[in-house]
mmCIF file with all atom_site columns, C-alpha atoms in Angstrom:
data_model
loop_
_atom_site.group_PDB
_atom_site.id
_atom_site.type_symbol
_atom_site.label_atom_id
_atom_site.label_alt_id
_atom_site.label_comp_id
_atom_site.label_asym_id
_atom_site.label_entity_id
_atom_site.label_seq_id
_atom_site.pdbx_PDB_ins_code
_atom_site.Cartn_x
_atom_site.Cartn_y
_atom_site.Cartn_z
_atom_site.occupancy
_atom_site.B_iso_or_equiv
_atom_site.pdbx_formal_charge
_atom_site.auth_seq_id
_atom_site.auth_comp_id
_atom_site.auth_asym_id
_atom_site.auth_atom_id
_atom_site.pdbx_PDB_model_num
ATOM 1   C CA . MET A 1 1   ? -7.941  -88.676 14.046 1.00 0.00 ? 10  MET A CA 1
ATOM 2   C CA . PRO A 1 2   ? -8.524  -90.834 10.778 1.00 0.00 ? 11  PRO A CA 1
ATOM 3   C CA . ALA A 1 3   ? -6.225  -93.898 10.479 1.00 0.00 ? 12  ALA A CA 1
ATOM 4   C CA . SER A 1 4   ? -4.916  -95.027 6.968  1.00 0.00 ? 13  SER A CA 1
ATOM 5   C CA . ASN A 1 5   ? -7.984  -97.596 5.503  1.00 0.00 ? 14  ASN A CA 1
ATOM 6   C CA . GLY A 1 6   ? -9.936  -94.453 5.679  1.00 0.00 ? 15  GLY A CA 1
ATOM 7   C CA . ARG A 1 7   ? -11.893 -95.628 9.388  1.00 0.00 ? 16  ARG A CA 1
ATOM 8   C CA . ARG A 1 8   ? -11.940 -93.689 12.613 1.00 0.00 ? 17  ARG A CA 1
ATOM 9   C CA . MET A 1 9   ? -8.962  -94.689 14.692 1.00 0.00 ? 18  MET A CA 1
ATOM 10  C CA . THR A 1 10  ? -9.995  -96.677 18.109 1.00 0.00 ? 19  THR A CA 1
ATOM 11  C CA . MET A 1 11  ? -8.819  -95.254 21.202 1.00 0.00 ? 20  MET A CA 1
ATOM 12  C CA . GLU A 1 12  ? -6.245  -98.443 21.374 1.00 0.00 ? 21  GLU A CA 1
ATOM 13  C CA . GLU A 1 13  ? -5.023  -96.929 18.042 1.00 0.00 ? 22  GLU A CA 1
ATOM 14  C CA . ARG A 1 14  ? -4.576  -93.630 19.148 1.00 0.00 ? 23  ARG A CA 1
ATOM 15  C CA . ILE A 1 15  ? -2.771  -94.320 22.501 1.00 0.00 ? 24  ILE A CA 1
ATOM 16  C CA . GLN A 1 16  ? -0.134  -96.553 20.638 1.00 0.00 ? 25  GLN A CA 1
ATOM 17  C CA . ALA A 1 17  ? 0.010   -93.694 17.674 1.00 0.00 ? 26  ALA A CA 1
ATOM 18  C CA . PHE A 1 18  ? 0.757   -91.439 20.400 1.00 0.00 ? 27  PHE A CA 1
ATOM 19  C CA . PHE A 1 19  ? 3.747   -93.674 22.387 1.00 0.00 ? 28  PHE A CA 1
ATOM 20  C CA . ARG A 1 20  ? 5.387   -94.278 18.950 1.00 0.00 ? 29  ARG A CA 1
ATOM 21  C CA . GLN A 1 21  ? 5.691   -90.412 18.102 1.00 0.00 ? 30  GLN A CA 1
ATOM 22  C CA . SER A 1 22  ? 6.692   -89.880 21.566 1.00 0.00 ? 31  SER A CA 1
ATOM 23  C CA . GLY A 1 23  ? 9.317   -91.683 22.408 1.00 0.00 ? 32  GLY A CA 1
ATOM 24  C CA . GLY A 1 24  ? 7.685   -94.656 24.285 1.00 0.00 ? 33  GLY A CA 1
ATOM 25  C CA . PRO A 1 25  ? 5.612   -94.470 27.396 1.00 0.00 ? 34  PRO A CA 1
ATOM 26  C CA . ASN A 1 26  ? 8.698   -94.068 29.565 1.00 0.00 ? 35  ASN A CA 1
ATOM 27  C CA . ASN A 1 27  ? 9.190   -90.813 27.985 1.00 0.00 ? 36  ASN A CA 1
ATOM 28  C CA . PRO A 1 28  ? 9.276   -88.140 30.681 1.00 0.00 ? 37  PRO A CA 1
ATOM 29  C CA . GLN A 1 29  ? 7.947   -85.493 28.469 1.00 0.00 ? 38  GLN A CA 1
ATOM 30  C CA . ILE A 1 30  ? 4.689   -87.499 27.817 1.00 0.00 ? 39  ILE A CA 1
ATOM 31  C CA . PRO A 1 31  ? 2.939   -85.314 31.344 1.00 0.00 ? 40  PRO A CA 1
ATOM 32  C CA . LYS A 1 32  ? 3.658   -82.088 29.204 1.00 0.00 ? 41  LYS A CA 1
ATOM 33  C CA . LEU A 1 33  ? 3.125   -83.978 25.904 1.00 0.00 ? 42  LEU A CA 1
ATOM 34  C CA . VAL A 1 34  ? -0.652  -85.326 27.287 1.00 0.00 ? 43  VAL A CA 1
ATOM 35  C CA . GLU A 1 35  ? -1.603  -81.361 28.796 1.00 0.00 ? 44  GLU A CA 1
ATOM 36  C CA . LYS A 1 36  ? -0.288  -80.001 25.290 1.00 0.00 ? 45  LYS A CA 1
ATOM 37  C CA . HIS A 1 37  ? -2.692  -81.834 23.765 1.00 0.00 ? 46  HIS A CA 1
ATOM 38  C CA . LEU A 1 38  ? -5.750  -81.322 26.146 1.00 0.00 ? 47  LEU A CA 1
ATOM 39  C CA . LEU A 1 39  ? -5.352  -78.085 25.652 1.00 0.00 ? 48  LEU A CA 1
ATOM 40  C CA . TYR A 1 40  ? -4.690  -77.598 22.166 1.00 0.00 ? 49  TYR A CA 1
ATOM 41  C CA . GLY A 1 41  ? -5.476  -81.130 20.156 1.00 0.00 ? 50  GLY A CA 1
ATOM 42  C CA . LYS A 1 42  ? -7.779  -80.579 17.465 1.00 0.00 ? 51  LYS A CA 1
ATOM 43  C CA . ASP A 1 43  ? -10.254 -83.038 18.467 1.00 0.00 ? 52  ASP A CA 1
ATOM 44  C CA . HIS A 1 44  ? -10.842 -81.414 22.349 1.00 0.00 ? 53  HIS A CA 1
ATOM 45  C CA . GLY A 1 45  ? -12.853 -78.606 21.673 1.00 0.00 ? 54  GLY A CA 1
ATOM 46  C CA . ILE A 1 46  ? -11.443 -74.875 22.166 1.00 0.00 ? 55  ILE A CA 1
ATOM 47  C CA . PRO A 1 47  ? -7.989  -74.223 21.972 1.00 0.00 ? 56  PRO A CA 1
ATOM 48  C CA . GLY A 1 48  ? -6.271  -73.523 25.606 1.00 0.00 ? 57  GLY A CA 1
ATOM 49  C CA . TYR A 1 49  ? -9.534  -74.801 27.605 1.00 0.00 ? 58  TYR A CA 1
ATOM 50  C CA . ARG A 1 50  ? -8.829  -77.968 28.763 1.00 0.00 ? 59  ARG A CA 1
ATOM 51  C CA . GLU A 1 51  ? -12.339 -79.846 28.472 1.00 0.00 ? 60  GLU A CA 1
ATOM 52  C CA . THR A 1 52  ? -13.179 -81.977 31.099 1.00 0.00 ? 61  THR A CA 1
ATOM 53  C CA . PHE A 1 53  ? -15.585 -85.497 31.302 1.00 0.00 ? 62  PHE A CA 1
ATOM 54  C CA . ALA A 1 54  ? -18.483 -83.078 31.583 1.00 0.00 ? 63  ALA A CA 1
ATOM 55  C CA . ASP A 1 55  ? -17.898 -80.587 28.785 1.00 0.00 ? 64  ASP A CA 1
ATOM 56  C CA . ALA A 1 56  ? -17.180 -84.201 26.734 1.00 0.00 ? 65  ALA A CA 1
ATOM 57  C CA . PHE A 1 57  ? -20.455 -85.584 27.980 1.00 0.00 ? 66  PHE A CA 1
ATOM 58  C CA . ILE A 1 58  ? -22.681 -82.096 26.956 1.00 0.00 ? 67  ILE A CA 1
ATOM 59  C CA . ASP A 1 59  ? -21.107 -81.919 23.695 1.00 0.00 ? 68  ASP A CA 1
ATOM 60  C CA . ALA A 1 60  ? -21.834 -85.869 22.860 1.00 0.00 ? 69  ALA A CA 1
ATOM 61  C CA . VAL A 1 61  ? -25.773 -84.816 24.171 1.00 0.00 ? 70  VAL A CA 1
ATOM 62  C CA . VAL A 1 62  ? -26.215 -82.305 22.374 1.00 0.00 ? 71  VAL A CA 1
ATOM 63  C CA . GLY A 1 63  ? -24.924 -83.857 18.879 1.00 0.00 ? 72  GLY A CA 1
ATOM 64  C CA . ASP A 1 64  ? -27.554 -86.259 19.373 1.00 0.00 ? 73  ASP A CA 1
ATOM 65  C CA . PRO A 1 65  ? -31.306 -84.838 18.986 1.00 0.00 ? 74  PRO A CA 1
ATOM 66  C CA . SER A 1 66  ? -32.588 -88.014 21.511 1.00 0.00 ? 75  SER A CA 1
ATOM 67  C CA . LEU A 1 67  ? -30.338 -87.564 24.022 1.00 0.00 ? 76  LEU A CA 1
ATOM 68  C CA . LEU A 1 68  ? -30.693 -83.632 23.989 1.00 0.00 ? 77  LEU A CA 1
ATOM 69  C CA . LEU A 1 69  ? -34.385 -84.272 24.613 1.00 0.00 ? 78  LEU A CA 1
ATOM 70  C CA . ILE A 1 70  ? -33.441 -85.566 27.836 1.00 0.00 ? 79  ILE A CA 1
ATOM 71  C CA . TYR A 1 71  ? -31.433 -83.820 29.236 1.00 0.00 ? 80  TYR A CA 1
ATOM 72  C CA . GLU A 1 72  ? -33.516 -81.191 28.511 1.00 0.00 ? 81  GLU A CA 1
ATOM 73  C CA . ARG A 1 73  ? -36.301 -82.758 30.264 1.00 0.00 ? 82  ARG A CA 1
ATOM 74  C CA . LEU A 1 74  ? -33.948 -83.326 32.764 1.00 0.00 ? 83  LEU A CA 1
ATOM 75  C CA . GLN A 1 75  ? -32.877 -80.054 33.749 1.00 0.00 ? 84  GLN A CA 1
ATOM 76  C CA . ARG A 1 76  ? -35.926 -78.727 33.714 1.00 0.00 ? 85  ARG A CA 1
ATOM 77  C CA . TRP A 1 77  ? -37.248 -81.511 36.274 1.00 0.00 ? 86  TRP A CA 1
ATOM 78  C CA . ARG A 1 78  ? -34.490 -79.975 38.388 1.00 0.00 ? 87  ARG A CA 1
ATOM 79  C CA . ALA A 1 79  ? -35.592 -76.360 37.658 1.00 0.00 ? 88  ALA A CA 1
ATOM 80  C CA . GLN A 1 80  ? -39.086 -77.534 39.042 1.00 0.00 ? 89  GLN A CA 1
ATOM 81  C CA . ARG A 1 81  ? -37.560 -79.268 42.145 1.00 0.00 ? 90  ARG A CA 1
ATOM 82  C CA . GLN A 1 82  ? -35.560 -76.281 42.875 1.00 0.00 ? 91  GLN A CA 1
ATOM 83  C CA . ARG A 1 83  ? -38.720 -73.952 42.311 1.00 0.00 ? 92  ARG A CA 1
ATOM 84  C CA . GLU A 1 84  ? -40.208 -76.107 45.174 1.00 0.00 ? 93  GLU A CA 1
ATOM 85  C CA . ARG A 1 85  ? -37.474 -76.354 47.372 1.00 0.00 ? 94  ARG A CA 1
ATOM 86  C CA . GLN A 1 86  ? -37.601 -72.485 47.565 1.00 0.00 ? 95  GLN A CA 1
ATOM 87  C CA . GLN A 1 87  ? -41.257 -72.213 47.600 1.00 0.00 ? 96  GLN A CA 1
ATOM 88  C CA . ALA A 1 88  ? -41.128 -74.668 50.553 1.00 0.00 ? 97  ALA A CA 1
ATOM 89  C CA . GLY A 1 89  ? -37.924 -72.941 52.394 1.00 0.00 ? 98  GLY A CA 1
ATOM 90  C CA . GLY A 1 90  ? -39.718 -69.067 51.378 1.00 0.00 ? 99  GLY A CA 1
ATOM 91  C CA . ALA A 1 91  ? -43.098 -70.055 52.631 1.00 0.00 ? 100 ALA A CA 1
ATOM 92  C CA . GLY A 1 92  ? -42.190 -71.052 56.183 1.00 0.00 ? 101 GLY A CA 1
ATOM 93  C CA . GLY A 1 93  ? -42.020 -74.846 56.090 1.00 0.00 ? 102 GLY A CA 1
ATOM 94  C CA . SER A 1 94  ? -40.306 -76.748 58.231 1.00 0.00 ? 103 SER A CA 1
ATOM 95  C CA . THR A 1 95  ? -37.558 -79.497 56.843 1.00 0.00 ? 104 THR A CA 1
ATOM 96  C CA . ASP A 1 96  ? -37.253 -82.669 58.148 1.00 0.00 ? 105 ASP A CA 1
ATOM 97  C CA . PRO A 1 97  ? -33.691 -83.310 60.299 1.00 0.00 ? 106 PRO A CA 1
ATOM 98  C CA . GLU A 1 98  ? -33.886 -86.180 58.869 1.00 0.00 ? 107 GLU A CA 1
ATOM 99  C CA . LEU A 1 99  ? -34.342 -85.185 55.355 1.00 0.00 ? 108 LEU A CA 1
ATOM 100 C CA . LEU A 1 100 ? -31.960 -83.113 55.686 1.00 0.00 ? 109 LEU A CA 1
ATOM 101 C CA . ARG A 1 101 ? -28.847 -84.732 56.685 1.00 0.00 ? 110 ARG A CA 1
ATOM 102 C CA . ARG A 1 102 ? -29.775 -87.495 53.779 1.00 0.00 ? 111 ARG A CA 1
ATOM 103 C CA . LEU A 1 103 ? -29.351 -85.085 51.560 1.00 0.00 ? 112 LEU A CA 1
ATOM 104 C CA . GLU A 1 104 ? -26.469 -84.101 52.597 1.00 0.00 ? 113 GLU A CA 1
ATOM 105 C CA . ARG A 1 105 ? -25.175 -87.489 52.886 1.00 0.00 ? 114 ARG A CA 1
ATOM 106 C CA . LEU A 1 106 ? -26.064 -87.554 48.766 1.00 0.00 ? 115 LEU A CA 1
ATOM 107 C CA . GLU A 1 107 ? -24.558 -84.189 48.223 1.00 0.00 ? 116 GLU A CA 1
ATOM 108 C CA . ARG A 1 108 ? -21.318 -85.492 49.485 1.00 0.00 ? 117 ARG A CA 1
ATOM 109 C CA . GLU A 1 109 ? -21.394 -88.901 47.372 1.00 0.00 ? 118 GLU A CA 1
ATOM 110 C CA . VAL A 1 110 ? -22.339 -87.133 44.054 1.00 0.00 ? 119 VAL A CA 1
ATOM 111 C CA . ALA A 1 111 ? -19.233 -85.119 44.796 1.00 0.00 ? 120 ALA A CA 1
ATOM 112 C CA . ARG A 1 112 ? -17.168 -87.969 45.398 1.00 0.00 ? 121 ARG A CA 1
ATOM 113 C CA . LEU A 1 113 ? -18.234 -89.417 42.401 1.00 0.00 ? 122 LEU A CA 1
ATOM 114 C CA . ARG A 1 114 ? -17.633 -85.824 40.576 1.00 0.00 ? 123 ARG A CA 1
ATOM 115 C CA . GLU A 1 115 ? -14.301 -86.008 41.940 1.00 0.00 ? 124 GLU A CA 1
ATOM 116 C CA . ALA A 1 116 ? -13.475 -89.954 40.682 1.00 0.00 ? 125 ALA A CA 1
ATOM 117 C CA . VAL A 1 117 ? -15.424 -89.239 36.791 1.00 0.00 ? 126 VAL A CA 1
ATOM 118 C CA . GLU A 1 118 ? -12.866 -86.075 36.909 1.00 0.00 ? 127 GLU A CA 1
ATOM 119 C CA . ARG A 1 119 ? -9.872  -88.394 38.123 1.00 0.00 ? 128 ARG A CA 1
ATOM 120 C CA . LEU A 1 120 ? -10.739 -90.894 35.096 1.00 0.00 ? 129 LEU A CA 1
ATOM 121 C CA . GLY A 1 121 ? -11.312 -88.642 32.316 1.00 0.00 ? 130 GLY A CA 1
#
């Protein structure tokens, strides 16, 4: 959303403009207005779809060739790790129980962090 002097507005300026247009921060309609904006605002992706933090992150990565290269390499690395895990499991290889417990703890931690990030977004 451009500012009157031709530059892009900062997030703080956008928030203040929103409050001016909506009747102030104590307006009980603000949650509905925000939800409508997140679903249909021109700066929030596909109309009718509420963009997540992950969606915005991916959009930023895809728009920057250097970040896209890093992201693609990360995805290839993850795919390779997944293949290796499947091969180790399918070949009857034993998995260390302590390693499995640590992995489960890490997966729970990642899930908690994702939830926290989603709440921030």
